[in-house]
Amino acid sequence: MVAVSVPCMNGGRGETSYAKNSDIQRTVISKAWPFLEETIKDMFSSSFPGCFNVADLGCSSGPNTLLVVSKLIETINKLYHQVNKKSPEFQVFLNDLPGNDFNSIFESLPDFYKRIKKDKFGPCFIAGMPGSFYERLFQSRSINFIHSSYSVHWLSKVPENLETNKRNIYITKSSPPSVCQAFLEQFQRDFSAFLSLRSEEIVSGGRMFLTFIGRSIADPSSKDCCRLWELLTKALIQLVNEGLVEEADVDSFNLPCYFPCEEEVKSIVREQGSFILDTFESFEVNWDPSDDVNNKSFVFNKDRCGQNVANSIRAVTEPTLASHFGNAVIDPLFARFATLVAEHLAVEKTKHISLVISMTRKQHAQP
């Protein structure tokens, strides 16, 4: 399968960078951790290998990149300590598209290695693995555990035959059924290919743990996965009305992503056939991650919340939007988007739906 390159997140450490605006991804990692921890504990209930190979797909850059790796190493070392086993050696592959800001990751590694050494964990070797996860990345049967958070909802390319999805950048209530079907079929092809590729790379009995944005009901135009993009579309239309953006450019743009429901995911896993689905969970996260029940100091301010959400969406979509509409529209676009989000949140607190799946690789056929 040949994947079409999709721009990466905003690199660097600037005010609009992914590194500065990835709090929601950090919240999702935290909420998914209890399920991930159970997966790891189950993996090491009877087997304690001397070397453990891990791949984190769609790692991006910033403070979240090594967060899961750190927690995995800490948890596994505790499990080995409990049975008086020597800590394993860890080989960690960090994967993202070639345009990802890998330099920022590598610059953070010396401090990471110091912490590992201080805590007396097993040796850890980290390597970057640039490339699309819709292609082969690793040697056959070489990976014990694959993790990916908030990445697999990104498609390999924009679906074809979306000409009728005018004045929309994703699925909405006004999208023709053919548009919904085109997005679904692209996701089915991509996710099935993703599973097939990973099945070649992961060892028999190895695990894969994925977290991605989805939806709570079968309707692909439901507000829990579409409302945010409708507001971004509305901001683009405002720029059209002001003469800053051509309407034809809006009509020809669609986001390369899809937010599936539970049954769509389960159906693809069943039909592809390489993995046993062990766990399927879902949870909600507010658009603004600072608006959290555990944040006792939080006081709702619609303008601040609107700006927080706009910053987080800009960090993950700016390269894609800029490549189509040009850099000049980005600042005015997200200024209007922040206002629209603030007005929406003052009336309704819409949430992201996160899907969590844990799978085991079935036994490889004997040659």
mmCIF file of C-alpha atoms in Angstrom:
data_model
loop_
_atom_site.group_PDB
_atom_site.id
_atom_site.type_symbol
_atom_site.label_atom_id
_atom_site.label_comp_id
_atom_site.label_asym_id
_atom_site.label_seq_id
_atom_site.Cartn_x
_atom_site.Cartn_y
_atom_site.Cartn_z
ATOM 1 C CA MET A 1 0.000 0.000 0.000
ATOM 2 C CA VAL A 2 1.403 3.383 -1.000
ATOM 3 C CA ALA A 3 0.485 6.068 1.534
ATOM 4 C CA VAL A 4 0.011 9.681 0.563
ATOM 5 C CA SER A 5 2.043 11.978 2.807
ATOM 6 C CA VAL A 6 -0.042 14.042 5.213
ATOM 7 C CA PRO A 7 1.656 17.045 6.869
ATOM 8 C CA CYS A 8 2.850 16.617 10.444
ATOM 9 C CA MET A 9 1.945 18.597 13.546
ATOM 10 C CA ASN A 10 3.480 22.010 14.238
ATOM 11 C CA GLY A 11 7.067 21.411 15.297
ATOM 12 C CA GLY A 12 9.395 23.397 17.512
ATOM 13 C CA ARG A 13 8.552 24.968 20.858
ATOM 14 C CA GLY A 14 6.763 28.151 19.756
ATOM 15 C CA GLU A 15 3.401 29.383 20.997
ATOM 16 C CA THR A 16 1.514 27.537 18.248
ATOM 17 C CA SER A 17 3.637 24.369 18.385
ATOM 18 C CA TYR A 18 2.268 20.938 19.175
ATOM 19 C CA ALA A 19 4.727 20.752 22.075
ATOM 20 C CA LYS A 20 3.044 23.773 23.696
ATOM 21 C CA ASN A 21 -0.523 22.761 22.815
ATOM 22 C CA SER A 22 -0.860 19.030 23.404
ATOM 23 C CA ASP A 23 -2.529 19.038 26.818
ATOM 24 C CA ILE A 24 -5.555 17.175 25.520
ATOM 25 C CA GLN A 25 -3.331 14.368 24.231
ATOM 26 C CA ARG A 26 -1.676 14.217 27.658
ATOM 27 C CA THR A 27 -5.095 13.994 29.317
ATOM 28 C CA VAL A 28 -6.055 11.140 26.993
ATOM 29 C CA ILE A 29 -2.838 9.258 27.809
ATOM 30 C CA SER A 30 -3.607 9.665 31.510
ATOM 31 C CA LYS A 31 -7.193 8.442 31.162
ATOM 32 C CA ALA A 32 -6.141 5.474 29.016
ATOM 33 C CA TRP A 33 -3.286 4.471 31.322
ATOM 34 C CA PRO A 34 -5.295 2.155 33.654
ATOM 35 C CA PHE A 35 -6.298 0.059 30.616
ATOM 36 C CA LEU A 36 -2.749 0.100 29.277
ATOM 37 C CA GLU A 37 -1.358 -0.894 32.662
ATOM 38 C CA GLU A 38 -3.677 -3.915 32.779
ATOM 39 C CA THR A 39 -2.484 -4.931 29.307
ATOM 40 C CA ILE A 40 1.154 -4.785 30.425
ATOM 41 C CA LYS A 41 0.472 -6.725 33.623
ATOM 42 C CA ASP A 42 -1.275 -9.433 31.623
ATOM 43 C CA MET A 43 1.645 -9.615 29.194
ATOM 44 C CA PHE A 44 4.067 -10.348 32.021
ATOM 45 C CA SER A 45 1.877 -12.699 34.009
ATOM 46 C CA SER A 46 3.908 -15.736 32.913
ATOM 47 C CA SER A 47 6.729 -14.650 30.604
ATOM 48 C CA PHE A 48 9.699 -12.391 31.421
ATOM 49 C CA PRO A 49 11.872 -11.852 28.321
ATOM 50 C CA GLY A 50 15.373 -10.456 28.671
ATOM 51 C CA CYS A 51 14.758 -7.879 25.941
ATOM 52 C CA PHE A 52 11.531 -6.010 25.253
ATOM 53 C CA ASN A 53 10.989 -4.217 21.924
ATOM 54 C CA VAL A 54 8.449 -1.379 21.891
ATOM 55 C CA ALA A 55 7.157 0.816 19.063
ATOM 56 C CA ASP A 56 5.232 4.057 19.585
ATOM 57 C CA LEU A 57 3.480 4.999 16.333
ATOM 58 C CA GLY A 58 2.599 8.618 15.630
ATOM 59 C CA CYS A 59 4.823 9.801 18.473
ATOM 60 C CA SER A 60 4.949 13.461 17.327
ATOM 61 C CA SER A 61 7.177 15.655 19.543
ATOM 62 C CA GLY A 62 7.018 17.517 22.825
ATOM 63 C CA PRO A 63 6.528 16.498 26.462
ATOM 64 C CA ASN A 64 4.129 13.635 25.680
ATOM 65 C CA THR A 65 6.499 11.725 23.391
ATOM 66 C CA LEU A 66 8.423 9.917 26.127
ATOM 67 C CA LEU A 67 5.602 9.922 28.700
ATOM 68 C CA VAL A 68 4.176 6.513 27.788
ATOM 69 C CA VAL A 69 7.661 5.035 27.362
ATOM 70 C CA SER A 70 8.618 6.208 30.862
ATOM 71 C CA LYS A 71 5.480 4.748 32.427
ATOM 72 C CA LEU A 72 5.901 1.463 30.546
ATOM 73 C CA ILE A 73 9.502 1.043 31.685
ATOM 74 C CA GLU A 74 8.604 1.869 35.292
ATOM 75 C CA THR A 75 5.680 -0.576 35.350
ATOM 76 C CA ILE A 76 7.617 -3.423 33.708
ATOM 77 C CA ASN A 77 10.562 -2.997 36.050
ATOM 78 C CA LYS A 78 8.225 -3.242 39.047
ATOM 79 C CA LEU A 79 6.765 -6.465 37.671
ATOM 80 C CA TYR A 80 10.251 -7.961 37.242
ATOM 81 C CA HIS A 81 11.248 -6.827 40.722
ATOM 82 C CA GLN A 82 8.197 -8.532 42.242
ATOM 83 C CA VAL A 83 9.355 -11.922 40.945
ATOM 84 C CA ASN A 84 13.058 -11.277 41.598
ATOM 85 C CA LYS A 85 13.934 -11.088 37.904
ATOM 86 C CA LYS A 86 16.640 -8.922 36.375
ATOM 87 C CA SER A 87 15.181 -5.907 34.569
ATOM 88 C CA PRO A 88 14.984 -6.393 30.811
ATOM 89 C CA GLU A 89 16.733 -4.325 28.200
ATOM 90 C CA PHE A 90 14.388 -2.023 26.294
ATOM 91 C CA GLN A 91 14.536 -1.162 22.612
ATOM 92 C CA VAL A 92 12.115 1.666 21.826
ATOM 93 C CA PHE A 93 11.255 2.859 18.313
ATOM 94 C CA LEU A 94 9.599 6.271 17.998
ATOM 95 C CA ASN A 95 7.716 6.527 14.720
ATOM 96 C CA ASP A 96 6.165 9.434 12.885
ATOM 97 C CA LEU A 97 6.219 10.909 9.393
ATOM 98 C CA PRO A 98 9.617 12.089 8.122
ATOM 99 C CA GLY A 99 8.611 15.741 8.584
ATOM 100 C CA ASN A 100 8.101 15.255 12.329
ATOM 101 C CA ASP A 101 10.303 17.291 14.674
ATOM 102 C CA PHE A 102 12.560 14.385 15.635
ATOM 103 C CA ASN A 103 15.365 16.773 16.566
ATOM 104 C CA SER A 104 13.386 18.025 19.571
ATOM 105 C CA ILE A 105 12.908 14.441 20.714
ATOM 106 C CA PHE A 106 16.580 13.595 20.379
ATOM 107 C CA GLU A 107 17.541 16.740 22.314
ATOM 108 C CA SER A 108 15.445 15.518 25.243
ATOM 109 C CA LEU A 109 17.017 12.046 25.354
ATOM 110 C CA PRO A 110 20.060 12.839 27.577
ATOM 111 C CA ASP A 111 17.772 13.921 30.443
ATOM 112 C CA PHE A 112 15.567 10.887 29.842
ATOM 113 C CA TYR A 113 18.548 8.523 30.015
ATOM 114 C CA LYS A 114 19.718 10.195 33.237
ATOM 115 C CA ARG A 115 16.351 9.488 34.868
ATOM 116 C CA ILE A 116 16.434 5.867 33.695
ATOM 117 C CA LYS A 117 19.915 5.403 35.114
ATOM 118 C CA LYS A 118 19.031 7.157 38.390
ATOM 119 C CA ASP A 119 16.024 4.876 38.906
ATOM 120 C CA LYS A 120 18.226 1.846 38.159
ATOM 121 C CA PHE A 121 15.981 0.559 35.397
ATOM 122 C CA GLY A 122 17.203 -1.798 32.703
ATOM 123 C CA PRO A 123 19.164 -0.354 29.790
ATOM 124 C CA CYS A 124 16.990 1.527 27.290
ATOM 125 C CA PHE A 125 17.896 2.236 23.660
ATOM 126 C CA ILE A 126 15.734 4.701 21.744
ATOM 127 C CA ALA A 127 15.708 5.171 17.979
ATOM 128 C CA GLY A 128 13.649 7.278 15.588
ATOM 129 C CA MET A 129 11.778 5.422 12.853
ATOM 130 C CA PRO A 130 10.498 7.945 10.270
ATOM 131 C CA GLY A 131 7.831 6.710 7.890
ATOM 132 C CA SER A 132 4.110 6.224 7.440
ATOM 133 C CA PHE A 133 2.514 3.552 9.618
ATOM 134 C CA TYR A 134 0.486 2.659 6.532
ATOM 135 C CA GLU A 135 3.676 1.009 5.255
ATOM 136 C CA ARG A 136 6.033 -1.612 6.744
ATOM 137 C CA LEU A 137 8.283 -0.127 9.415
ATOM 138 C CA PHE A 138 10.003 -3.021 11.206
ATOM 139 C CA GLN A 139 11.499 -6.452 10.635
ATOM 140 C CA SER A 140 9.198 -9.447 10.685
ATOM 141 C CA ARG A 141 8.246 -10.679 14.176
ATOM 142 C CA SER A 142 10.556 -8.208 15.902
ATOM 143 C CA ILE A 143 8.221 -6.102 18.082
ATOM 144 C CA ASN A 144 6.730 -7.189 21.426
ATOM 145 C CA PHE A 145 4.448 -4.238 22.034
ATOM 146 C CA ILE A 146 2.984 -1.502 19.808
ATOM 147 C CA HIS A 147 1.397 1.640 21.199
ATOM 148 C CA SER A 148 -0.318 4.507 19.414
ATOM 149 C CA SER A 149 -2.288 7.394 20.901
ATOM 150 C CA TYR A 150 -4.455 9.801 18.901
ATOM 151 C CA SER A 151 -2.920 8.886 15.553
ATOM 152 C CA VAL A 152 -4.844 6.108 13.815
ATOM 153 C CA HIS A 153 -7.868 8.331 13.082
ATOM 154 C CA TRP A 154 -5.587 10.130 10.568
ATOM 155 C CA LEU A 155 -6.019 8.551 7.149
ATOM 156 C CA SER A 156 -3.303 7.778 4.607
ATOM 157 C CA LYS A 157 -4.912 10.314 2.268
ATOM 158 C CA VAL A 158 -8.069 12.335 1.696
ATOM 159 C CA PRO A 159 -10.821 10.035 0.402
ATOM 160 C CA GLU A 160 -11.669 10.294 -3.287
ATOM 161 C CA ASN A 161 -14.962 11.420 -4.842
ATOM 162 C CA LEU A 162 -15.792 14.166 -2.350
ATOM 163 C CA GLU A 163 -16.757 16.773 -4.960
ATOM 164 C CA THR A 164 -20.311 16.950 -3.599
ATOM 165 C CA ASN A 165 -19.146 17.811 -0.066
ATOM 166 C CA LYS A 166 -19.212 21.531 -0.835
ATOM 167 C CA ARG A 167 -18.672 24.119 1.918
ATOM 168 C CA ASN A 168 -17.677 21.305 4.261
ATOM 169 C CA ILE A 169 -14.230 20.071 5.345
ATOM 170 C CA TYR A 170 -15.472 16.875 6.993
ATOM 171 C CA ILE A 171 -18.722 14.951 7.327
ATOM 172 C CA THR A 172 -21.758 17.027 8.392
ATOM 173 C CA LYS A 173 -25.535 16.637 8.411
ATOM 174 C CA SER A 174 -25.546 18.231 4.944
ATOM 175 C CA SER A 175 -23.024 15.790 3.475
ATOM 176 C CA PRO A 176 -24.479 13.389 0.877
ATOM 177 C CA PRO A 177 -24.491 9.683 1.830
ATOM 178 C CA SER A 178 -21.792 9.067 -0.794
ATOM 179 C CA VAL A 179 -19.426 11.335 1.140
ATOM 180 C CA CYS A 180 -19.990 9.463 4.400
ATOM 181 C CA GLN A 181 -19.407 6.193 2.547
ATOM 182 C CA ALA A 182 -16.186 7.492 0.962
ATOM 183 C CA PHE A 183 -14.736 8.424 4.366
ATOM 184 C CA LEU A 184 -15.787 5.080 5.871
ATOM 185 C CA GLU A 185 -14.318 3.038 3.017
ATOM 186 C CA GLN A 186 -11.010 4.915 3.214
ATOM 187 C CA PHE A 187 -10.834 4.211 6.945
ATOM 188 C CA GLN A 188 -11.696 0.557 6.364
ATOM 189 C CA ARG A 189 -8.888 0.212 3.811
ATOM 190 C CA ASP A 190 -6.395 2.091 5.957
ATOM 191 C CA PHE A 191 -7.134 0.443 9.285
ATOM 192 C CA SER A 192 -7.229 -3.024 7.730
ATOM 193 C CA ALA A 193 -3.855 -2.339 6.087
ATOM 194 C CA PHE A 194 -2.518 -0.992 9.395
ATOM 195 C CA LEU A 195 -3.510 -4.216 11.176
ATOM 196 C CA SER A 196 -2.072 -6.394 8.419
ATOM 197 C CA LEU A 197 1.262 -4.552 8.432
ATOM 198 C CA ARG A 198 1.573 -4.661 12.205
ATOM 199 C CA SER A 199 0.691 -8.365 12.225
ATOM 200 C CA GLU A 200 3.837 -9.027 10.203
ATOM 201 C CA GLU A 201 6.031 -7.021 12.562
ATOM 202 C CA ILE A 202 4.749 -8.126 15.960
ATOM 203 C CA VAL A 203 5.638 -11.434 17.588
ATOM 204 C CA SER A 204 3.065 -14.148 18.230
ATOM 205 C CA GLY A 205 1.278 -13.245 21.444
ATOM 206 C CA GLY A 206 2.553 -9.658 21.225
ATOM 207 C CA ARG A 207 0.209 -6.839 22.114
ATOM 208 C CA MET A 208 -1.035 -3.685 20.452
ATOM 209 C CA PHE A 209 -2.710 -0.835 22.327
ATOM 210 C CA LEU A 210 -4.443 1.961 20.387
ATOM 211 C CA THR A 211 -6.280 5.097 21.474
ATOM 212 C CA PHE A 212 -7.989 7.323 18.916
ATOM 213 C CA ILE A 213 -10.852 9.756 18.478
ATOM 214 C CA GLY A 214 -14.149 8.127 17.621
ATOM 215 C CA ARG A 215 -17.834 8.657 18.118
ATOM 216 C CA SER A 216 -20.458 7.289 20.489
ATOM 217 C CA ILE A 217 -23.194 6.398 17.986
ATOM 218 C CA ALA A 218 -23.477 4.941 14.489
ATOM 219 C CA ASP A 219 -24.384 8.254 12.817
ATOM 220 C CA PRO A 220 -21.114 9.524 11.220
ATOM 221 C CA SER A 221 -22.394 13.114 11.370
ATOM 222 C CA SER A 222 -23.012 13.059 15.134
ATOM 223 C CA LYS A 223 -21.971 16.195 16.976
ATOM 224 C CA ASP A 224 -19.445 14.432 19.235
ATOM 225 C CA CYS A 225 -17.074 13.998 16.279
ATOM 226 C CA CYS A 226 -18.230 16.642 13.782
ATOM 227 C CA ARG A 227 -19.235 19.788 15.656
ATOM 228 C CA LEU A 228 -15.664 21.028 16.092
ATOM 229 C CA TRP A 229 -14.958 20.767 12.365
ATOM 230 C CA GLU A 230 -18.253 22.448 11.540
ATOM 231 C CA LEU A 231 -17.072 25.451 13.557
ATOM 232 C CA LEU A 232 -13.733 25.471 11.719
ATOM 233 C CA THR A 233 -15.651 25.339 8.431
ATOM 234 C CA LYS A 234 -17.780 28.253 9.605
ATOM 235 C CA ALA A 235 -14.611 30.249 10.302
ATOM 236 C CA LEU A 236 -13.400 29.492 6.765
ATOM 237 C CA ILE A 237 -16.728 30.612 5.299
ATOM 238 C CA GLN A 238 -16.392 33.885 7.215
ATOM 239 C CA LEU A 239 -13.058 34.402 5.459
ATOM 240 C CA VAL A 240 -14.737 33.607 2.125
ATOM 241 C CA ASN A 241 -17.364 36.276 2.822
ATOM 242 C CA GLU A 242 -14.590 38.747 3.636
ATOM 243 C CA GLY A 243 -12.759 37.962 0.407
ATOM 244 C CA LEU A 244 -9.740 36.426 2.150
ATOM 245 C CA VAL A 245 -10.357 32.862 0.942
ATOM 246 C CA GLU A 246 -11.755 31.561 -2.347
ATOM 247 C CA GLU A 247 -14.944 29.521 -1.993
ATOM 248 C CA ALA A 248 -13.562 27.018 -4.507
ATOM 249 C CA ASP A 249 -10.651 26.390 -2.154
ATOM 250 C CA VAL A 250 -13.062 25.507 0.655
ATOM 251 C CA ASP A 251 -15.077 23.253 -1.663
ATOM 252 C CA SER A 252 -11.941 21.358 -2.675
ATOM 253 C CA PHE A 253 -10.595 20.832 0.855
ATOM 254 C CA ASN A 254 -11.386 17.897 3.147
ATOM 255 C CA LEU A 255 -9.568 16.698 6.241
ATOM 256 C CA PRO A 256 -7.721 13.350 5.952
ATOM 257 C CA CYS A 257 -9.267 11.799 9.063
ATOM 258 C CA TYR A 258 -12.172 9.616 10.178
ATOM 259 C CA PHE A 259 -13.701 9.106 13.614
ATOM 260 C CA PRO A 260 -15.216 5.609 13.757
ATOM 261 C CA CYS A 261 -17.810 4.077 16.048
ATOM 262 C CA GLU A 262 -17.267 0.907 18.086
ATOM 263 C CA GLU A 263 -18.857 -1.507 15.631
ATOM 264 C CA GLU A 264 -16.870 -0.162 12.673
ATOM 265 C CA VAL A 265 -13.609 -0.797 14.524
ATOM 266 C CA LYS A 266 -14.628 -4.244 15.777
ATOM 267 C CA SER A 267 -15.808 -5.269 12.317
ATOM 268 C CA ILE A 268 -12.463 -4.414 10.711
ATOM 269 C CA VAL A 269 -10.524 -6.252 13.437
ATOM 270 C CA ARG A 270 -12.690 -9.345 12.923
ATOM 271 C CA GLU A 271 -12.453 -9.287 9.136
ATOM 272 C CA GLN A 272 -8.696 -8.666 9.034
ATOM 273 C CA GLY A 273 -8.266 -11.613 11.373
ATOM 274 C CA SER A 274 -4.711 -11.288 12.747
ATOM 275 C CA PHE A 275 -5.576 -10.030 16.230
ATOM 276 C CA ILE A 276 -7.727 -11.031 19.165
ATOM 277 C CA LEU A 277 -9.610 -8.045 20.551
ATOM 278 C CA ASP A 278 -9.023 -8.194 24.323
ATOM 279 C CA THR A 279 -10.359 -4.839 25.478
ATOM 280 C CA PHE A 280 -12.588 -2.154 24.014
ATOM 281 C CA GLU A 281 -13.286 0.907 26.131
ATOM 282 C CA SER A 282 -14.314 4.513 25.572
ATOM 283 C CA PHE A 283 -14.260 7.709 27.588
ATOM 284 C CA GLU A 284 -15.032 11.404 27.149
ATOM 285 C CA VAL A 285 -12.650 14.364 27.247
ATOM 286 C CA ASN A 286 -13.667 18.017 27.205
ATOM 287 C CA TRP A 287 -12.566 20.030 24.193
ATOM 288 C CA ASP A 288 -10.563 22.203 26.582
ATOM 289 C CA PRO A 289 -8.505 19.768 28.703
ATOM 290 C CA SER A 290 -8.051 22.360 31.461
ATOM 291 C CA ASP A 291 -11.810 22.063 32.035
ATOM 292 C CA ASP A 292 -11.474 18.871 34.058
ATOM 293 C CA VAL A 293 -13.194 17.667 37.241
ATOM 294 C CA ASN A 294 -9.766 17.019 38.766
ATOM 295 C CA ASN A 295 -8.667 20.609 38.152
ATOM 296 C CA LYS A 296 -10.021 22.232 41.314
ATOM 297 C CA SER A 297 -8.682 25.665 40.357
ATOM 298 C CA PHE A 298 -10.533 25.765 37.027
ATOM 299 C CA VAL A 299 -12.993 28.623 36.521
ATOM 300 C CA PHE A 300 -14.897 28.646 33.234
ATOM 301 C CA ASN A 301 -14.065 31.548 30.973
ATOM 302 C CA LYS A 302 -15.481 31.073 27.503
ATOM 303 C CA ASP A 303 -12.891 33.223 25.743
ATOM 304 C CA ARG A 304 -9.950 31.493 27.409
ATOM 305 C CA CYS A 305 -11.465 28.064 26.731
ATOM 306 C CA GLY A 306 -12.143 29.019 23.116
ATOM 307 C CA GLN A 307 -8.526 30.086 22.678
ATOM 308 C CA ASN A 308 -7.232 26.892 24.313
ATOM 309 C CA VAL A 309 -9.254 24.749 21.924
ATOM 310 C CA ALA A 310 -8.244 26.846 18.917
ATOM 311 C CA ASN A 311 -4.570 26.522 19.870
ATOM 312 C CA SER A 312 -4.801 22.741 20.206
ATOM 313 C CA ILE A 313 -6.554 22.333 16.845
ATOM 314 C CA ARG A 314 -4.135 24.737 15.168
ATOM 315 C CA ALA A 315 -1.194 22.701 16.437
ATOM 316 C CA VAL A 316 -2.440 19.568 14.648
ATOM 317 C CA THR A 317 -3.987 21.095 11.494
ATOM 318 C CA GLU A 318 -1.960 24.195 10.604
ATOM 319 C CA PRO A 319 0.484 22.443 8.219
ATOM 320 C CA THR A 320 -2.425 20.780 6.389
ATOM 321 C CA LEU A 321 -4.467 23.988 6.183
ATOM 322 C CA ALA A 322 -1.514 26.160 5.227
ATOM 323 C CA SER A 323 -0.493 23.838 2.396
ATOM 324 C CA HIS A 324 -3.961 24.283 0.848
ATOM 325 C CA PHE A 325 -5.057 27.824 1.779
ATOM 326 C CA GLY A 326 -1.683 29.508 2.311
ATOM 327 C CA ASN A 327 0.051 30.796 5.429
ATOM 328 C CA ALA A 328 -1.568 34.223 5.299
ATOM 329 C CA VAL A 329 -5.018 32.955 6.324
ATOM 330 C CA ILE A 330 -3.922 30.976 9.386
ATOM 331 C CA ASP A 331 -3.944 33.774 11.986
ATOM 332 C CA PRO A 332 -7.321 35.264 10.958
ATOM 333 C CA LEU A 333 -8.811 31.781 10.572
ATOM 334 C CA PHE A 334 -7.978 30.668 14.105
ATOM 335 C CA ALA A 335 -8.911 34.034 15.610
ATOM 336 C CA ARG A 336 -12.425 33.555 14.224
ATOM 337 C CA PHE A 337 -12.425 29.887 15.150
ATOM 338 C CA ALA A 338 -11.549 30.708 18.782
ATOM 339 C CA THR A 339 -14.512 33.093 18.961
ATOM 340 C CA LEU A 340 -16.894 30.521 17.482
ATOM 341 C CA VAL A 341 -15.695 27.831 19.896
ATOM 342 C CA ALA A 342 -16.085 30.217 22.856
ATOM 343 C CA GLU A 343 -19.670 30.998 21.837
ATOM 344 C CA HIS A 344 -20.413 27.294 21.451
ATOM 345 C CA LEU A 345 -18.926 26.282 24.806
ATOM 346 C CA ALA A 346 -20.907 28.999 26.561
ATOM 347 C CA VAL A 347 -24.049 27.143 25.470
ATOM 348 C CA GLU A 348 -22.975 23.504 25.300
ATOM 349 C CA LYS A 349 -19.947 21.608 26.618
ATOM 350 C CA THR A 350 -19.283 19.166 23.782
ATOM 351 C CA LYS A 351 -16.715 16.419 24.339
ATOM 352 C CA HIS A 352 -14.316 14.280 22.351
ATOM 353 C CA ILE A 353 -15.016 10.535 22.407
ATOM 354 C CA SER A 354 -11.855 8.474 22.828
ATOM 355 C CA LEU A 355 -11.807 4.806 21.848
ATOM 356 C CA VAL A 356 -9.335 2.414 23.491
ATOM 357 C CA ILE A 357 -8.543 -1.034 22.120
ATOM 358 C CA SER A 358 -6.091 -3.647 23.316
ATOM 359 C CA MET A 359 -5.293 -6.585 21.053
ATOM 360 C CA THR A 360 -3.160 -9.736 21.045
ATOM 361 C CA ARG A 361 -1.425 -11.022 17.924
ATOM 362 C CA LYS A 362 -2.692 -14.485 17.068
ATOM 363 C CA GLN A 363 -0.171 -17.264 16.681
ATOM 364 C CA HIS A 364 1.735 -17.047 13.414
ATOM 365 C CA ALA A 365 1.200 -19.899 11.000
ATOM 366 C CA GLN A 366 4.093 -22.357 11.044
ATOM 367 C CA PRO A 367 6.226 -22.335 7.889
#
